C-alpha cells in the first residue's frame, strides 16, 4: 500500500517532467488501453466462453495496466522525440483501427470472446478486415508495441522508483510477448474453427489474400 501511495504522490511531478509530445502520448495511450480493456468485455457475446477465456482475459488486462505504470514513470528518462512520435502513431493506429472495426461490425452478430467454443456463422472481409484478418488483435498489439518503443532506452535508475525506470523496457516487452503468445493461440484457434466450418473455402481464399496482423496486403500485393 505504501508503494501505491508513493506512486500516486509522485505522479504530478513526473507529469511536469514530460514534454508536450510525451504528455500527448501518455494521455492517448491511457485512453486506448482503457478502451481495449473495457469495451470488448462489455460488448462481445458472452456465450460459449471457455475456461481459457476466463483465465486469459484478466491476464491480458494485467499486461496492459502494469506496463503502463512503468512506462509513465520511465518516460521522462527515456525515449527521444523520434521514439515518442513512433509510439504515438502506433497508439493512434490502435485506437482508430479498434473503433473502425467495432463500428463496422455493428450490423453483424456480436463477436464472441477469444477461445470461445462456438462455430463461426459468418466471415467479415470488408472494412478493416479487407486490410488485415484480425484488426482487433492488430490494434491490441500495436499499443503494446508502442509502450516498448518508448521505453527501450530506459536505463536511468536515478528515480524514486528505480525498478520501474530501469526495467520499464523489459516490463513492456514481457507484456507484449505474453500478449502476442495469447493472441497467436487465439488466432490459431479461430482459424481452426473456420477450417472445420461451412465457411472453410471462403476463409482459405481470404487467408491467401489478406495478411494476419499487418495491414500490408495492398502494399505487398499479396
Short mmCIF file of C-alpha atoms in Angstrom, two decimals:
data_model
loop_
_atom_site.label_atom_id
_atom_site.label_comp_id
_atom_site.label_asym_id
_atom_site.label_seq_id
_atom_site.Cartn_x
_atom_site.Cartn_y
_atom_site.Cartn_z
CA UNK A 1 0.00 0.00 0.00
CA UNK A 2 2.89 2.38 0.75
CA UNK A 3 4.27 1.75 -2.73
CA UNK A 4 0.94 2.64 -4.29
CA UNK A 5 0.69 5.83 -2.22
CA UNK A 6 4.23 6.77 -3.24
CA UNK A 7 3.46 6.21 -6.91
CA UNK A 8 0.30 8.30 -6.73
CA UNK A 9 2.01 11.15 -4.87
CA UNK A 10 4.87 11.23 -7.39
CA UNK A 11 2.63 11.33 -10.46
CA UNK A 12 2.22 15.15 -10.66
CA UNK A 13 5.98 15.67 -10.53
CA UNK A 14 6.60 13.06 -13.21
CA UNK A 15 3.90 14.61 -15.39
CA UNK A 16 5.60 18.02 -15.20
CA UNK A 17 8.86 16.45 -16.39
CA UNK A 18 7.26 15.22 -19.60
CA UNK A 19 7.45 17.16 -22.84
CA UNK A 20 4.22 18.10 -24.58
CA UNK A 21 4.71 15.24 -27.06
CA UNK A 22 5.21 12.74 -24.26
CA UNK A 23 2.19 14.06 -22.40
CA UNK A 24 0.12 13.56 -25.55
CA UNK A 25 1.46 10.00 -25.79
CA UNK A 26 0.57 9.24 -22.17
CA UNK A 27 -2.98 10.58 -22.49
CA UNK A 28 -3.67 8.83 -25.78
CA UNK A 29 -2.18 5.54 -24.60
CA UNK A 30 -4.25 5.68 -21.42
CA UNK A 31 -7.42 6.26 -23.45
CA UNK A 32 -6.51 3.48 -25.90
CA UNK A 33 -5.61 0.92 -23.26
CA UNK A 34 -8.70 1.75 -21.21
CA UNK A 35 -10.75 1.27 -24.37
CA UNK A 36 -9.31 -2.11 -25.33
CA UNK A 37 -9.52 -3.37 -21.74
CA UNK A 38 -13.14 -2.38 -21.14
CA UNK A 39 -15.09 -2.22 -24.41
CA UNK A 40 -14.55 -5.83 -25.63
CA UNK A 41 -15.65 -7.49 -22.36
CA UNK A 42 -18.74 -5.27 -22.32
CA UNK A 43 -19.76 -5.70 -25.96
CA UNK A 44 -18.60 -9.13 -27.11
CA UNK A 45 -21.07 -12.01 -26.85
CA UNK A 46 -20.61 -13.95 -23.62
CA UNK A 47 -21.98 -17.22 -24.98
CA UNK A 48 -19.70 -20.24 -25.31
CA UNK A 49 -16.99 -18.71 -23.12
CA UNK A 50 -14.38 -21.25 -22.05
CA UNK A 51 -12.13 -21.59 -19.02
CA UNK A 52 -9.27 -20.25 -21.14
CA UNK A 53 -11.28 -17.09 -21.79
CA UNK A 54 -11.80 -16.53 -18.06
CA UNK A 55 -8.08 -17.06 -17.39
CA UNK A 56 -6.54 -15.15 -20.27
CA UNK A 57 -8.74 -12.03 -20.30
CA UNK A 58 -7.69 -10.91 -16.77
CA UNK A 59 -4.07 -11.79 -17.61
CA UNK A 60 -4.26 -9.57 -20.68
CA UNK A 61 -5.65 -6.73 -18.57
CA UNK A 62 -2.62 -7.05 -16.27
CA UNK A 63 -0.37 -6.96 -19.35
CA UNK A 64 -1.81 -3.53 -20.13
CA UNK A 65 -2.01 -1.98 -16.68
CA UNK A 66 1.40 -2.89 -15.19
CA UNK A 67 3.50 -1.76 -18.18
CA UNK A 68 1.53 1.49 -18.39
CA UNK A 69 2.58 2.37 -14.84
CA UNK A 70 6.22 1.58 -15.63
CA UNK A 71 6.05 3.49 -18.91
CA UNK A 72 4.69 6.61 -17.22
CA UNK A 73 7.44 6.77 -14.61
CA UNK A 74 10.20 5.88 -17.08
CA UNK A 75 9.14 8.23 -19.86
CA UNK A 76 10.89 11.39 -18.56
CA UNK A 77 14.21 9.50 -18.66
CA UNK A 78 13.64 7.52 -21.86
CA UNK A 79 12.54 7.99 -25.46
CA UNK A 80 13.71 10.78 -27.72
CA UNK A 81 11.26 12.69 -29.87
CA UNK A 82 11.50 10.14 -32.71
CA UNK A 83 10.70 7.20 -30.43
CA UNK A 84 7.83 9.12 -28.86
CA UNK A 85 6.41 10.06 -32.27
CA UNK A 86 6.58 6.45 -33.49
CA UNK A 87 4.88 5.31 -30.30
CA UNK A 88 2.22 7.98 -30.69
CA UNK A 89 1.50 6.91 -34.29
CA UNK A 90 1.15 3.28 -33.20
CA UNK A 91 -1.29 4.26 -30.46
CA UNK A 92 -3.31 6.35 -32.93
CA UNK A 93 -3.38 3.36 -35.29
CA UNK A 94 -4.52 1.13 -32.43
CA UNK A 95 -7.36 3.41 -31.36
CA UNK A 96 -8.59 4.17 -34.88
CA UNK A 97 -8.39 0.56 -36.06
CA UNK A 98 -10.20 -0.68 -32.97
CA UNK A 99 -13.13 1.70 -33.35
CA UNK A 100 -13.25 1.26 -37.12
CA UNK A 101 -13.60 -2.49 -36.61
CA UNK A 102 -16.07 -2.02 -33.76
CA UNK A 103 -18.41 0.25 -35.74
CA UNK A 104 -18.05 -1.84 -38.90
CA UNK A 105 -19.42 -4.91 -37.15
CA UNK A 106 -22.46 -3.17 -35.67
CA UNK A 107 -24.59 -4.66 -38.44
CA UNK A 108 -23.25 -8.14 -37.69
CA UNK A 109 -23.86 -10.50 -34.82
CA UNK A 110 -21.65 -9.72 -31.85
CA UNK A 111 -18.23 -11.33 -32.00
CA UNK A 112 -17.52 -13.83 -29.26
CA UNK A 113 -14.59 -13.57 -26.87
CA UNK A 114 -11.28 -15.25 -27.62
CA UNK A 115 -11.18 -19.02 -27.05
CA UNK A 116 -14.98 -19.28 -27.10
CA UNK A 117 -16.28 -22.71 -28.08
CA UNK A 118 -18.57 -21.55 -30.87
CA UNK A 119 -18.82 -22.29 -34.59
CA UNK A 120 -18.40 -19.31 -36.97
CA UNK A 121 -21.55 -18.44 -38.90
CA UNK A 122 -20.25 -15.51 -40.95
CA UNK A 123 -16.98 -14.16 -42.35
CA UNK A 124 -16.23 -10.43 -42.43
CA UNK A 125 -13.97 -9.39 -45.32
CA UNK A 126 -14.83 -5.71 -45.65
CA UNK A 127 -13.80 -2.56 -43.79
CA UNK A 128 -10.64 -3.11 -41.70
CA UNK A 129 -10.95 -6.85 -42.38
CA UNK A 130 -10.13 -6.07 -46.01
CA UNK A 131 -6.70 -4.87 -44.85
CA UNK A 132 -5.92 -7.34 -42.07
CA UNK A 133 -7.62 -10.57 -40.97
CA UNK A 134 -7.52 -9.73 -37.27
CA UNK A 135 -7.98 -5.96 -36.86
CA UNK A 136 -8.79 -6.19 -33.15
CA UNK A 137 -5.68 -8.22 -32.31
CA UNK A 138 -3.64 -5.93 -34.55
CA UNK A 139 -4.91 -2.92 -32.60
CA UNK A 140 -4.30 -4.59 -29.22
CA UNK A 141 -0.67 -5.40 -30.09
CA UNK A 142 0.08 -2.01 -31.65
CA UNK A 143 -0.45 -0.08 -28.41
CA UNK A 144 1.70 -2.61 -26.52
CA UNK A 145 4.49 -2.32 -29.08
CA UNK A 146 4.30 1.46 -28.68
CA UNK A 147 4.96 1.06 -24.96
CA UNK A 148 8.12 -0.94 -25.61
CA UNK A 149 9.42 1.50 -28.22
CA UNK A 150 9.24 4.49 -25.87
CA UNK A 151 10.92 2.60 -23.01
CA UNK A 152 13.50 0.56 -24.94
CA UNK A 153 16.23 3.04 -23.93
CA UNK A 154 15.12 3.31 -20.31
CA UNK A 155 18.21 2.67 -18.20
CA UNK A 156 18.35 5.51 -15.70
CA UNK A 157 17.83 4.18 -12.15
CA UNK A 158 18.03 7.65 -10.59
CA UNK A 159 14.31 7.98 -9.96
CA UNK A 160 12.42 7.47 -6.71
CA UNK A 161 11.13 4.25 -8.28
CA UNK A 162 14.34 2.89 -9.84
CA UNK A 163 12.99 -0.57 -10.61
CA UNK A 164 10.18 0.81 -12.75
CA UNK A 165 12.51 3.20 -14.56
CA UNK A 166 15.40 0.84 -15.24
CA UNK A 167 13.21 -2.15 -16.13
CA UNK A 168 10.34 -0.43 -17.93
CA UNK A 169 11.54 -1.65 -21.33
CA UNK A 170 11.75 -5.22 -20.09
CA UNK A 171 8.33 -5.00 -18.44
CA UNK A 172 6.78 -3.61 -21.63
CA UNK A 173 8.44 -6.23 -23.84
CA UNK A 174 7.47 -9.07 -21.50
CA UNK A 175 3.85 -7.91 -21.57
CA UNK A 176 3.98 -7.68 -25.35
CA UNK A 177 5.39 -11.20 -25.73
CA UNK A 178 2.88 -12.72 -23.30
CA UNK A 179 0.02 -10.98 -25.08
CA UNK A 180 1.34 -11.94 -28.51
CA UNK A 181 1.51 -15.59 -27.44
CA UNK A 182 -2.09 -15.48 -26.19
CA UNK A 183 -3.36 -13.72 -29.31
CA UNK A 184 -1.40 -16.09 -31.56
CA UNK A 185 -3.08 -19.10 -29.98
CA UNK A 186 -6.45 -17.34 -30.16
CA UNK A 187 -5.94 -16.72 -33.89
CA UNK A 188 -4.91 -20.33 -34.47
CA UNK A 189 -7.97 -21.46 -32.53
CA UNK A 190 -10.32 -19.22 -34.51
CA UNK A 191 -8.84 -20.20 -37.88
CA UNK A 192 -9.15 -23.88 -36.96
CA UNK A 193 -12.86 -23.30 -36.30
CA UNK A 194 -13.24 -21.74 -39.74
CA UNK A 195 -11.41 -24.69 -41.31
CA UNK A 196 -13.93 -27.05 -39.72
CA UNK A 197 -16.97 -24.98 -40.69
CA UNK A 198 -19.04 -24.44 -43.82
CA UNK A 199 -17.03 -21.26 -44.43
CA UNK A 200 -13.78 -23.17 -44.98
CA UNK A 201 -13.43 -22.46 -48.71
CA UNK A 202 -14.19 -18.76 -48.32
CA UNK A 203 -11.83 -18.44 -45.38
CA UNK A 204 -8.95 -20.21 -47.14
CA UNK A 205 -9.28 -17.82 -50.08
CA UNK A 206 -9.43 -14.90 -47.65
CA UNK A 207 -6.27 -16.11 -45.85
CA UNK A 208 -4.37 -16.21 -49.14
CA UNK A 209 -5.44 -12.67 -49.95
CA UNK A 210 -5.11 -10.79 -46.64
CA UNK A 211 -2.35 -10.67 -44.03
CA UNK A 212 -2.93 -11.84 -40.48
CA UNK A 213 -1.90 -8.85 -38.32
CA UNK A 214 -0.19 -6.30 -40.56
CA UNK A 215 -2.34 -4.15 -42.89
CA UNK A 216 0.14 -4.53 -45.76
CA UNK A 217 -1.96 -6.54 -48.19
CA UNK A 218 -2.14 -3.84 -50.86
CA UNK A 219 1.41 -2.62 -50.23
CA UNK A 220 2.97 -6.06 -50.64
CA UNK A 221 0.49 -7.02 -53.39
CA UNK A 222 -0.19 -10.32 -51.76
#
